[in-house]
PDB file of C-alpha atoms in Angstrom:
ATOM      1  CA  MET J   8     -84.271 -35.904   4.251  1.00 43.00           C
ATOM      2  CA  SER J   9     -83.471 -35.667   7.949  1.00 45.00           C
ATOM      3  CA  GLY J  10     -80.905 -33.025   8.778  1.00 54.00           C
ATOM      4  CA  GLU J  11     -82.045 -30.641   6.052  1.00 69.00           C
ATOM      5  CA  LYS J  12     -83.224 -27.249   7.206  1.00 76.00           C
ATOM      6  CA  ALA J  13     -86.921 -26.559   6.791  1.00 86.00           C
ATOM      7  CA  PRO J  14     -87.514 -23.563   4.506  1.00 90.00           C
ATOM      8  CA  ARG J  15     -88.140 -20.341   6.381  1.00 93.00           C
ATOM      9  CA  PRO J  16     -91.657 -18.947   5.941  1.00 95.00           C
ATOM     10  CA  LEU J  17     -92.189 -15.683   4.066  1.00 97.00           C
ATOM     11  CA  ALA J  18     -94.669 -13.066   5.216  1.00 97.00           C
ATOM     12  CA  PHE J  19     -96.731 -11.602   2.396  1.00 97.00           C
ATOM     13  CA  ASP J  20     -99.535  -9.263   1.403  1.00 97.00           C
ATOM     14  CA  GLU J  21    -102.236 -10.313  -1.027  1.00 96.00           C
ATOM     15  CA  ALA J  22    -104.821  -8.578  -3.208  1.00 96.00           C
ATOM     16  CA  GLY J  23    -107.195  -9.466  -6.021  1.00 96.00           C
ATOM     17  CA  ALA J  24    -108.382 -12.731  -7.515  1.00 94.00           C
ATOM     18  CA  GLY J  25    -107.466 -14.789 -10.538  1.00 95.00           C
ATOM     19  CA  PRO J  26    -104.236 -16.484 -11.651  1.00 96.00           C
ATOM     20  CA  ALA J  27    -101.506 -16.226  -9.019  1.00 97.00           C
ATOM     21  CA  LEU J  28     -98.940 -13.482  -9.645  1.00 98.00           C
ATOM     22  CA  VAL J  29     -95.961 -13.402  -7.259  1.00 98.00           C
ATOM     23  CA  MET J  30     -93.760 -10.286  -7.245  1.00 98.00           C
ATOM     24  CA  LEU J  31     -90.283 -10.477  -5.681  1.00 98.00           C
ATOM     25  CA  HIS J  32     -88.624  -7.246  -4.588  1.00 98.00           C
ATOM     26  CA  SER J  33     -85.044  -6.104  -5.102  1.00 97.00           C
ATOM     27  CA  GLY J  34     -82.266  -6.292  -2.526  1.00 95.00           C
ATOM     28  CA  GLY J  35     -82.437  -3.709   0.239  1.00 95.00           C
ATOM     29  CA  MET J  36     -86.151  -3.068  -0.275  1.00 95.00           C
ATOM     30  CA  SER J  37     -89.325  -4.959   0.678  1.00 96.00           C
ATOM     31  CA  SER J  38     -92.681  -5.972  -0.759  1.00 97.00           C
ATOM     32  CA  ARG J  39     -93.754  -2.324  -0.455  1.00 96.00           C
ATOM     33  CA  GLN J  40     -91.853  -1.798  -3.706  1.00 97.00           C
ATOM     34  CA  TRP J  41     -94.725  -3.448  -5.591  1.00 98.00           C
ATOM     35  CA  ARG J  42     -97.807  -2.022  -3.876  1.00 96.00           C
ATOM     36  CA  ARG J  43     -98.544   0.533  -6.589  1.00 96.00           C
ATOM     37  CA  ALA J  44     -98.212  -2.173  -9.252  1.00 97.00           C
ATOM     38  CA  ALA J  45    -100.436  -4.502  -7.221  1.00 97.00           C
ATOM     39  CA  GLU J  46    -103.262  -1.953  -7.227  1.00 96.00           C
ATOM     40  CA  ARG J  47    -103.226  -1.946 -11.031  1.00 96.00           C
ATOM     41  CA  LEU J  48    -102.893  -5.722 -11.431  1.00 97.00           C
ATOM     42  CA  ALA J  49    -105.260  -6.928  -8.701  1.00 97.00           C
ATOM     43  CA  PRO J  50    -108.431  -6.669 -10.822  1.00 95.00           C
ATOM     44  CA  SER J  51    -107.070  -9.412 -13.082  1.00 96.00           C
ATOM     45  CA  TYR J  52    -104.726 -11.452 -10.850  1.00 97.00           C
ATOM     46  CA  ARG J  53    -104.287 -12.757  -7.345  1.00 97.00           C
ATOM     47  CA  VAL J  54    -101.254 -10.613  -6.563  1.00 98.00           C
ATOM     48  CA  LEU J  55     -98.963 -11.923  -3.807  1.00 98.00           C
ATOM     49  CA  LEU J  56     -96.199  -9.714  -2.424  1.00 98.00           C
ATOM     50  CA  PRO J  57     -93.807 -11.677  -0.196  1.00 98.00           C
ATOM     51  CA  ASP J  58     -91.106 -10.102   1.923  1.00 98.00           C
ATOM     52  CA  LEU J  59     -87.911 -12.009   1.191  1.00 98.00           C
ATOM     53  CA  LEU J  60     -85.800 -13.352   4.047  1.00 97.00           C
ATOM     54  CA  GLY J  61     -84.511 -10.622   6.320  1.00 96.00           C
ATOM     55  CA  TYR J  62     -86.952  -8.013   5.015  1.00 97.00           C
ATOM     56  CA  GLY J  63     -90.197  -6.445   6.163  1.00 95.00           C
ATOM     57  CA  ALA J  64     -92.637  -8.658   8.019  1.00 96.00           C
ATOM     58  CA  SER J  65     -90.527 -11.779   7.356  1.00 96.00           C
ATOM     59  CA  GLY J  66     -88.243 -10.541  10.134  1.00 94.00           C
ATOM     60  CA  ALA J  67     -84.549  -9.797  10.414  1.00 93.00           C
ATOM     61  CA  TRP J  68     -82.028 -12.416   9.355  1.00 93.00           C
ATOM     62  CA  PRO J  69     -80.549 -14.053  12.517  1.00 92.00           C
ATOM     63  CA  GLU J  70     -77.446 -12.187  13.632  1.00 88.00           C
ATOM     64  CA  GLY J  71     -74.272 -14.196  13.090  1.00 86.00           C
ATOM     65  CA  GLU J  72     -75.921 -16.845  10.890  1.00 89.00           C
ATOM     66  CA  ARG J  73     -74.379 -17.190   7.447  1.00 89.00           C
ATOM     67  CA  PHE J  74     -76.827 -16.637   4.610  1.00 93.00           C
ATOM     68  CA  GLU J  75     -76.729 -18.651   1.389  1.00 93.00           C
ATOM     69  CA  LEU J  76     -78.739 -18.211  -1.792  1.00 95.00           C
ATOM     70  CA  ALA J  77     -80.110 -21.720  -1.263  1.00 95.00           C
ATOM     71  CA  ASP J  78     -81.935 -20.419   1.829  1.00 96.00           C
ATOM     72  CA  GLU J  79     -83.806 -17.832  -0.247  1.00 97.00           C
ATOM     73  CA  ILE J  80     -84.519 -20.185  -3.141  1.00 97.00           C
ATOM     74  CA  ALA J  81     -85.911 -22.834  -0.777  1.00 97.00           C
ATOM     75  CA  ALA J  82     -88.136 -20.249   0.938  1.00 97.00           C
ATOM     76  CA  VAL J  83     -89.566 -19.024  -2.370  1.00 98.00           C
ATOM     77  CA  GLU J  84     -90.063 -22.559  -3.666  1.00 97.00           C
ATOM     78  CA  ALA J  85     -91.977 -23.479  -0.500  1.00 97.00           C
ATOM     79  CA  PHE J  86     -94.068 -20.324  -0.866  1.00 98.00           C
ATOM     80  CA  LEU J  87     -94.949 -21.249  -4.456  1.00 98.00           C
ATOM     81  CA  ARG J  88     -95.844 -24.816  -3.487  1.00 97.00           C
ATOM     82  CA  GLY J  89     -98.297 -23.447  -0.951  1.00 96.00           C
ATOM     83  CA  LEU J  90    -100.291 -21.659  -3.663  1.00 96.00           C
ATOM     84  CA  GLY J  91    -101.762 -24.834  -5.113  1.00 92.00           C
ATOM     85  CA  ALA J  92    -101.286 -23.806  -8.759  1.00 94.00           C
ATOM     86  CA  PRO J  93     -98.465 -22.514 -10.973  1.00 97.00           C
ATOM     87  CA  ALA J  94     -97.817 -18.776 -10.606  1.00 98.00           C
ATOM     88  CA  HIS J  95     -96.581 -15.981 -12.808  1.00 98.00           C
ATOM     89  CA  LEU J  96     -93.313 -14.751 -11.281  1.00 98.00           C
ATOM     90  CA  VAL J  97     -92.137 -11.136 -11.477  1.00 98.00           C
ATOM     91  CA  GLY J  98     -88.823 -10.016 -10.020  1.00 98.00           C
ATOM     92  CA  HIS J  99     -86.499  -7.032  -9.888  1.00 98.00           C
ATOM     93  CA  SER J 100     -82.708  -7.316  -9.537  1.00 97.00           C
ATOM     94  CA  TYR J 101     -82.078  -9.727  -6.628  1.00 97.00           C
ATOM     95  CA  GLY J 102     -85.743 -10.758  -6.671  1.00 98.00           C
ATOM     96  CA  ALA J 103     -85.465 -11.459 -10.397  1.00 98.00           C
ATOM     97  CA  PHE J 104     -82.440 -13.676  -9.813  1.00 97.00           C
ATOM     98  CA  ILE J 105     -84.309 -15.644  -7.128  1.00 98.00           C
ATOM     99  CA  ALA J 106     -87.336 -15.997  -9.426  1.00 98.00           C
ATOM    100  CA  LEU J 107     -85.058 -17.395 -12.128  1.00 97.00           C
ATOM    101  CA  GLN J 108     -83.495 -19.883  -9.719  1.00 97.00           C
ATOM    102  CA  ALA J 109     -86.950 -20.955  -8.518  1.00 97.00           C
ATOM    103  CA  ALA J 110     -87.923 -21.640 -12.127  1.00 97.00           C
ATOM    104  CA  LEU J 111     -84.893 -23.921 -12.434  1.00 96.00           C
ATOM    105  CA  ALA J 112     -85.522 -25.658  -9.101  1.00 96.00           C
ATOM    106  CA  ALA J 113     -89.261 -26.216  -9.539  1.00 96.00           C
ATOM    107  CA  PRO J 114     -90.367 -25.528 -13.131  1.00 97.00           C
ATOM    108  CA  GLU J 115     -93.796 -27.027 -12.510  1.00 97.00           C
ATOM    109  CA  LEU J 116     -94.577 -24.153 -10.133  1.00 97.00           C
ATOM    110  CA  VAL J 117     -93.808 -21.320 -12.561  1.00 97.00           C
ATOM    111  CA  ARG J 118     -96.287 -20.246 -15.241  1.00 97.00           C
ATOM    112  CA  SER J 119     -94.223 -17.360 -16.631  1.00 98.00           C
ATOM    113  CA  LEU J 120     -91.275 -15.113 -15.756  1.00 98.00           C
ATOM    114  CA  ALA J 121     -90.907 -11.334 -16.039  1.00 98.00           C
ATOM    115  CA  LEU J 122     -87.442 -10.302 -14.868  1.00 98.00           C
ATOM    116  CA  TYR J 123     -86.017  -6.795 -14.633  1.00 98.00           C
ATOM    117  CA  GLU J 124     -82.204  -6.996 -14.605  1.00 97.00           C
ATOM    118  CA  PRO J 125     -81.658 -10.246 -12.695  1.00 97.00           C
ATOM    119  CA  VAL J 126     -78.219 -10.115 -11.109  1.00 94.00           C
ATOM    120  CA  ALA J 127     -77.109 -13.493 -12.506  1.00 94.00           C
ATOM    121  CA  PHE J 128     -73.472 -12.468 -12.823  1.00 90.00           C
ATOM    122  CA  GLY J 129     -72.339 -16.030 -13.494  1.00 88.00           C
ATOM    123  CA  VAL J 130     -73.527 -15.752 -17.121  1.00 90.00           C
ATOM    124  CA  LEU J 131     -70.916 -13.099 -17.966  1.00 84.00           C
ATOM    125  CA  ASP J 132     -68.076 -14.350 -20.132  1.00 73.00           C
ATOM    126  CA  ARG J 133     -64.537 -13.488 -19.073  1.00 63.00           C
ATOM    127  CA  TRP J 134     -63.544 -12.385 -22.578  1.00 51.00           C
ATOM    128  CA  ALA J 135     -66.695 -11.448 -24.449  1.00 57.00           C
ATOM    129  CA  ASP J 136     -68.082  -9.447 -21.519  1.00 59.00           C
ATOM    130  CA  ALA J 137     -64.837  -7.821 -20.385  1.00 57.00           C
ATOM    131  CA  ALA J 138     -66.344  -4.319 -20.267  1.00 61.00           C
ATOM    132  CA  ALA J 139     -69.307  -5.483 -18.191  1.00 57.00           C
ATOM    133  CA  LEU J 140     -67.053  -7.381 -15.796  1.00 54.00           C
ATOM    134  CA  GLU J 141     -64.803  -4.352 -15.459  1.00 66.00           C
ATOM    135  CA  SER J 142     -67.847  -2.269 -14.512  1.00 64.00           C
ATOM    136  CA  LEU J 143     -68.850  -4.887 -11.955  1.00 60.00           C
ATOM    137  CA  ALA J 144     -65.326  -5.019 -10.517  1.00 62.00           C
ATOM    138  CA  ARG J 145     -65.390  -1.250 -10.033  1.00 59.00           C
ATOM    139  CA  GLY J 146     -68.841  -1.397  -8.510  1.00 58.00           C
ATOM    140  CA  PRO J 147     -68.940  -0.493  -4.840  1.00 49.00           C
ATOM    141  CA  ASP J 148     -71.079  -3.519  -4.073  1.00 51.00           C
ATOM    142  CA  ALA J 149     -68.463  -5.761  -5.678  1.00 44.00           C
ATOM    143  CA  ALA J 150     -66.015  -5.195  -2.836  1.00 41.00           C
ATOM    144  CA  PRO J 151     -68.079  -4.813   0.329  1.00 37.00           C
ATOM    145  CA  GLY J 152     -65.014  -5.236   2.559  1.00 37.00           C
ATOM    146  CA  GLU J 153     -63.188  -2.257   1.112  1.00 38.00           C
ATOM    147  CA  GLY J 154     -63.465   1.379   2.044  1.00 35.00           C
ATOM    148  CA  ALA J 155     -63.682   3.026   5.449  1.00 32.00           C
ATOM    149  CA  GLU J 156     -64.913  -0.133   7.189  1.00 37.00           C
ATOM    150  CA  ALA J 157     -61.809  -2.082   6.097  1.00 32.00           C
ATOM    151  CA  THR J 158     -59.177   0.621   6.510  1.00 28.00           C
ATOM    152  CA  GLY J 159     -60.221   1.806   9.925  1.00 33.00           C
ATOM    153  CA  ALA J 160     -60.857   5.316   8.660  1.00 32.00           C
ATOM    154  CA  PRO J 161     -63.889   6.936  10.289  1.00 34.00           C
ATOM    155  CA  PRO J 162     -66.953   6.431   8.115  1.00 38.00           C
ATOM    156  CA  ARG J 163     -68.520   9.440   6.477  1.00 41.00           C
ATOM    157  CA  PRO J 164     -71.512  10.389   8.639  1.00 42.00           C
ATOM    158  CA  PRO J 165     -74.907   9.708   7.109  1.00 41.00           C
ATOM    159  CA  ALA J 166     -76.828  12.676   5.770  1.00 43.00           C
ATOM    160  CA  GLY J 167     -78.794  14.146   8.624  1.00 45.00           C
ATOM    161  CA  ALA J 168     -76.694  12.521  11.363  1.00 43.00           C
ATOM    162  CA  GLU J 169     -75.101  15.848  12.221  1.00 39.00           C
ATOM    163  CA  ALA J 170     -78.512  17.249  13.047  1.00 40.00           C
ATOM    164  CA  THR J 171     -79.898  14.232  14.917  1.00 43.00           C
ATOM    165  CA  GLY J 172     -76.749  13.025  16.648  1.00 43.00           C
ATOM    166  CA  ALA J 173     -77.416   9.485  15.366  1.00 50.00           C
ATOM    167  CA  PRO J 174     -74.266   7.321  15.299  1.00 53.00           C
ATOM    168  CA  PRO J 175     -73.103   6.228  11.849  1.00 63.00           C
ATOM    169  CA  SER J 176     -73.920   2.665  10.864  1.00 68.00           C
ATOM    170  CA  PRO J 177     -70.915   0.336  10.505  1.00 81.00           C
ATOM    171  CA  HIS J 178     -72.354  -0.482   7.076  1.00 85.00           C
ATOM    172  CA  GLU J 179     -72.709   3.132   5.995  1.00 91.00           C
ATOM    173  CA  GLY J 180     -69.896   3.057   3.433  1.00 90.00           C
ATOM    174  CA  PHE J 181     -71.176  -0.142   1.870  1.00 90.00           C
ATOM    175  CA  LEU J 182     -74.720   1.200   1.638  1.00 93.00           C
ATOM    176  CA  ARG J 183     -73.568   4.435   0.045  1.00 92.00           C
ATOM    177  CA  ARG J 184     -71.515   2.543  -2.528  1.00 90.00           C
ATOM    178  CA  PHE J 185     -74.330   0.068  -3.187  1.00 93.00           C
ATOM    179  CA  VAL J 186     -77.061   2.647  -3.739  1.00 93.00           C
ATOM    180  CA  ASP J 187     -74.855   5.035  -5.711  1.00 92.00           C
ATOM    181  CA  TYR J 188     -73.654   2.242  -7.981  1.00 90.00           C
ATOM    182  CA  TRP J 189     -77.132   1.123  -8.940  1.00 93.00           C
ATOM    183  CA  SER J 190     -78.865   4.521  -8.957  1.00 93.00           C
ATOM    184  CA  GLY J 191     -76.079   7.002  -9.736  1.00 91.00           C
ATOM    185  CA  PRO J 192     -73.718   9.248  -7.741  1.00 92.00           C
ATOM    186  CA  GLY J 193     -75.468  11.072  -4.931  1.00 94.00           C
ATOM    187  CA  ALA J 194     -78.411   8.662  -4.837  1.00 95.00           C
ATOM    188  CA  TRP J 195     -77.742   7.637  -1.235  1.00 95.00           C
ATOM    189  CA  ASP J 196     -77.775  11.223   0.005  1.00 95.00           C
ATOM    190  CA  ALA J 197     -80.933  11.909  -2.016  1.00 96.00           C
ATOM    191  CA  LEU J 198     -82.902   9.193  -0.230  1.00 95.00           C
ATOM    192  CA  ARG J 199     -85.396  10.205   2.407  1.00 94.00           C
ATOM    193  CA  PRO J 200     -84.045   9.698   5.958  1.00 94.00           C
ATOM    194  CA  GLY J 201     -86.608   6.946   6.591  1.00 93.00           C
ATOM    195  CA  THR J 202     -85.517   5.080   3.468  1.00 93.00           C
ATOM    196  CA  ARG J 203     -81.873   5.283   4.521  1.00 94.00           C
ATOM    197  CA  ASP J 204     -82.876   3.873   7.906  1.00 94.00           C
ATOM    198  CA  ASP J 205     -84.674   0.998   6.146  1.00 94.00           C
ATOM    199  CA  PHE J 206     -81.458   0.172   4.282  1.00 94.00           C
ATOM    200  CA  ARG J 207     -79.437   0.326   7.501  1.00 94.00           C
ATOM    201  CA  ARG J 208     -81.742  -2.199   9.169  1.00 93.00           C
ATOM    202  CA  VAL J 209     -81.227  -4.787   6.420  1.00 94.00           C
ATOM    203  CA  ALA J 210     -77.558  -4.030   5.660  1.00 93.00           C
ATOM    204  CA  PRO J 211     -76.071  -7.268   7.110  1.00 93.00           C
ATOM    205  CA  LYS J 212     -78.400  -9.452   5.011  1.00 94.00           C
ATOM    206  CA  LEU J 213     -77.872  -7.250   1.958  1.00 94.00           C
ATOM    207  CA  ARG J 214     -74.096  -7.619   2.232  1.00 91.00           C
ATOM    208  CA  ASP J 215     -74.496 -11.395   2.422  1.00 92.00           C
ATOM    209  CA  GLU J 216     -76.650 -11.310  -0.721  1.00 93.00           C
ATOM    210  CA  VAL J 217     -73.970  -9.340  -2.576  1.00 91.00           C
ATOM    211  CA  ARG J 218     -71.274 -11.773  -1.498  1.00 90.00           C
ATOM    212  CA  ALA J 219     -73.345 -14.773  -2.560  1.00 91.00           C
ATOM    213  CA  LEU J 220     -74.283 -13.254  -5.928  1.00 90.00           C
ATOM    214  CA  LEU J 221     -70.669 -12.488  -6.760  1.00 86.00           C
ATOM    215  CA  GLU J 222     -69.764 -16.083  -5.922  1.00 87.00           C
ATOM    216  CA  ASP J 223     -72.524 -17.528  -8.136  1.00 88.00           C
ATOM    217  CA  ARG J 224     -71.131 -19.328 -11.182  1.00 87.00           C
ATOM    218  CA  THR J 225     -74.307 -20.605 -12.828  1.00 91.00           C
ATOM    219  CA  PRO J 226     -73.332 -20.599 -16.543  1.00 90.00           C
ATOM    220  CA  PRO J 227     -75.596 -19.432 -19.375  1.00 91.00           C
ATOM    221  CA  GLY J 228     -76.206 -23.004 -20.536  1.00 93.00           C
ATOM    222  CA  ALA J 229     -77.944 -23.886 -17.274  1.00 95.00           C
ATOM    223  CA  TYR J 230     -80.742 -21.456 -18.067  1.00 96.00           C
ATOM    224  CA  ALA J 231     -81.596 -23.327 -21.266  1.00 96.00           C
ATOM    225  CA  ALA J 232     -83.658 -25.562 -18.963  1.00 96.00           C
ATOM    226  CA  VAL J 233     -86.152 -22.737 -18.312  1.00 96.00           C
ATOM    227  CA  ARG J 234     -89.357 -23.479 -20.218  1.00 94.00           C
ATOM    228  CA  ALA J 235     -91.686 -20.809 -18.826  1.00 97.00           C
ATOM    229  CA  PRO J 236     -92.483 -17.899 -21.160  1.00 97.00           C
ATOM    230  CA  THR J 237     -89.871 -15.314 -20.192  1.00 98.00           C
ATOM    231  CA  LEU J 238     -89.667 -11.545 -20.532  1.00 98.00           C
ATOM    232  CA  LEU J 239     -86.322  -9.943 -19.714  1.00 98.00           C
ATOM    233  CA  LEU J 240     -86.212  -6.204 -19.122  1.00 98.00           C
ATOM    234  CA  SER J 241     -83.333  -3.800 -18.698  1.00 97.00           C
ATOM    235  CA  GLY J 242     -82.784  -0.050 -18.576  1.00 97.00           C
ATOM    236  CA  GLU J 243     -81.006   1.882 -21.292  1.00 97.00           C
ATOM    237  CA  LEU J 244     -78.965   3.759 -18.659  1.00 96.00           C
ATOM    238  CA  SER J 245     -78.253   0.861 -16.287  1.00 95.00           C
ATOM    239  CA  PRO J 246     -74.690  -0.256 -15.460  1.00 91.00           C
ATOM    240  CA  PRO J 247     -73.133  -2.320 -18.288  1.00 89.00           C
ATOM    241  CA  ASP J 248     -73.052  -5.522 -16.248  1.00 89.00           C
ATOM    242  CA  ALA J 249     -76.809  -5.398 -15.580  1.00 92.00           C
ATOM    243  CA  ARG J 250     -77.621  -4.781 -19.245  1.00 93.00           C
ATOM    244  CA  GLU J 251     -75.284  -7.512 -20.451  1.00 92.00           C
ATOM    245  CA  VAL J 252     -76.636 -10.095 -17.997  1.00 94.00           C
ATOM    246  CA  ALA J 253     -80.169  -9.498 -19.310  1.00 95.00           C
ATOM    247  CA  ALA J 254     -78.970  -9.848 -22.899  1.00 94.00           C
ATOM    248  CA  ARG J 255     -77.042 -13.044 -22.109  1.00 93.00           C
ATOM    249  CA  LEU J 256     -80.056 -14.593 -20.390  1.00 96.00           C
ATOM    250  CA  ALA J 257     -82.298 -13.653 -23.302  1.00 96.00           C
ATOM    251  CA  GLY J 258     -79.980 -15.607 -25.563  1.00 95.00           C
ATOM    252  CA  ALA J 259     -79.834 -18.593 -23.215  1.00 96.00           C
ATOM    253  CA  ILE J 260     -83.521 -19.051 -22.295  1.00 97.00           C
ATOM    254  CA  PRO J 261     -85.519 -20.612 -25.155  1.00 96.00           C
ATOM    255  CA  GLY J 262     -88.026 -18.163 -26.624  1.00 96.00           C
ATOM    256  CA  ALA J 263     -87.175 -15.369 -24.178  1.00 97.00           C
ATOM    257  CA  ARG J 264     -87.862 -11.779 -25.202  1.00 96.00           C
ATOM    258  CA  HIS J 265     -85.662  -8.850 -24.187  1.00 97.00           C
ATOM    259  CA  GLU J 266     -86.994  -5.297 -23.953  1.00 97.00           C
ATOM    260  CA  VAL J 267     -84.972  -2.190 -23.067  1.00 97.00           C
ATOM    261  CA  LEU J 268     -86.720   0.686 -21.289  1.00 97.00           C
ATOM    262  CA  PRO J 269     -85.591   3.983 -22.874  1.00 97.00           C
ATOM    263  CA  ALA J 270     -83.951   6.470 -20.487  1.00 97.00           C
ATOM    264  CA  ALA J 271     -84.428   4.069 -17.551  1.00 98.00           C
ATOM    265  CA  GLY J 272     -81.825   2.800 -15.124  1.00 97.00           C
ATOM    266  CA  HIS J 273     -81.658  -0.110 -12.714  1.00 96.00           C
ATOM    267  CA  MET J 274     -84.634   1.185 -10.747  1.00 96.00           C
ATOM    268  CA  GLY J 275     -86.801   1.288 -13.882  1.00 97.00           C
ATOM    269  CA  PRO J 276     -89.782  -0.560 -12.317  1.00 97.00           C
ATOM    270  CA  LEU J 277     -90.154   2.430  -9.982  1.00 97.00           C
ATOM    271  CA  THR J 278     -88.866   5.380 -11.998  1.00 96.00           C
ATOM    272  CA  HIS J 279     -90.577   4.269 -15.232  1.00 97.00           C
ATOM    273  CA  HIS J 280     -93.530   2.575 -13.626  1.00 97.00           C
ATOM    274  CA  ASP J 281     -96.072   2.986 -16.440  1.00 97.00           C
ATOM    275  CA  THR J 282     -93.706   1.756 -19.171  1.00 97.00           C
ATOM    276  CA  PHE J 283     -92.675  -1.212 -17.051  1.00 98.00           C
ATOM    277  CA  LEU J 284     -96.276  -2.144 -16.265  1.00 98.00           C
ATOM    278  CA  ALA J 285     -97.409  -1.857 -19.878  1.00 97.00           C
ATOM    279  CA  LEU J 286     -94.730  -4.362 -20.925  1.00 98.00           C
ATOM    280  CA  LEU J 287     -95.526  -6.613 -17.977  1.00 98.00           C
ATOM    281  CA  GLU J 288     -99.254  -6.642 -18.651  1.00 97.00           C
ATOM    282  CA  ALA J 289     -98.735  -7.510 -22.325  1.00 97.00           C
ATOM    283  CA  HIS J 290     -96.411 -10.359 -21.301  1.00 97.00           C
ATOM    284  CA  LEU J 291     -98.895 -11.692 -18.761  1.00 97.00           C
ATOM    285  CA  ARG J 292    -101.744 -11.653 -21.283  1.00 95.00           C
ATOM    286  CA  ALA J 293     -99.629 -13.592 -23.773  1.00 94.00           C
ATOM    287  CA  ALA J 294     -98.568 -16.110 -21.105  1.00 93.00           C
ATOM    288  CA  SER J 295    -101.992 -16.622 -19.545  1.00 83.00           C
ATOM    289  CA  GLY J 296    -103.012 -19.665 -21.536  1.00 68.00           C
ATOM    290  CA  PRO J 297    -103.617 -22.988 -19.746  1.00 58.00           C
ATOM    291  CA  PRO J 298    -100.856 -23.660 -17.154  1.00 50.00           C
TER     292      PRO J 298
END
């Protein structure tokens, strides 16, 4: 239709040959998250690692332009259409949510789904999931306008800024809350300086993602339309809201399987790489029948 925005193109890396396997990274990161996994999977699959909008080689999100989840979903759908055949979709956190939405928008393009803690907060029930919602409400990413940025108090300087003289980012408080919520207290300070700088570069887009995810109200029943073989994964030590979302989706998607990684948290695909990949490979083998 005239007047509709054309989907933005996604830059990507590619390795291997075989059935298409698209891996979508989590919020704040880039396709580099999956490079180690791609090395292991490339002998059996054509592994495609796109940078989502605002990340990596896809370029920064335009300053001052409002981001909506529909922008990301349209970009991923267009990317999948360009492959010429249905693809296995793997996603982590925000990337898992986008993979799930792509499966709803264009089911003919998705051969299977493997989703580690998709942040589909709309599936949480006000009463049955009160504890999970309370955890989410306390989460630092749940209120990105609060803290030093909102009160006018000077932001806490980033680790290492005292030595380099670098000015603090206006998003520093949000980033600290975001990373510490998902990875545990002190996680932001434990990051390498280069990794913190990577987060600072994408902070405006990341904040827009958080806002849009918290506004999403897609109910559990909507996901009953997913027909692709689906593996849902969560970490034993992840925040309650992330674990409960995975469990709710497993109950809503027909035939979905839910596996919990022992002693893993929200960053399980990285911290428990071998366990994650073993489960993923078994899922892909089972789902690799005729498209």
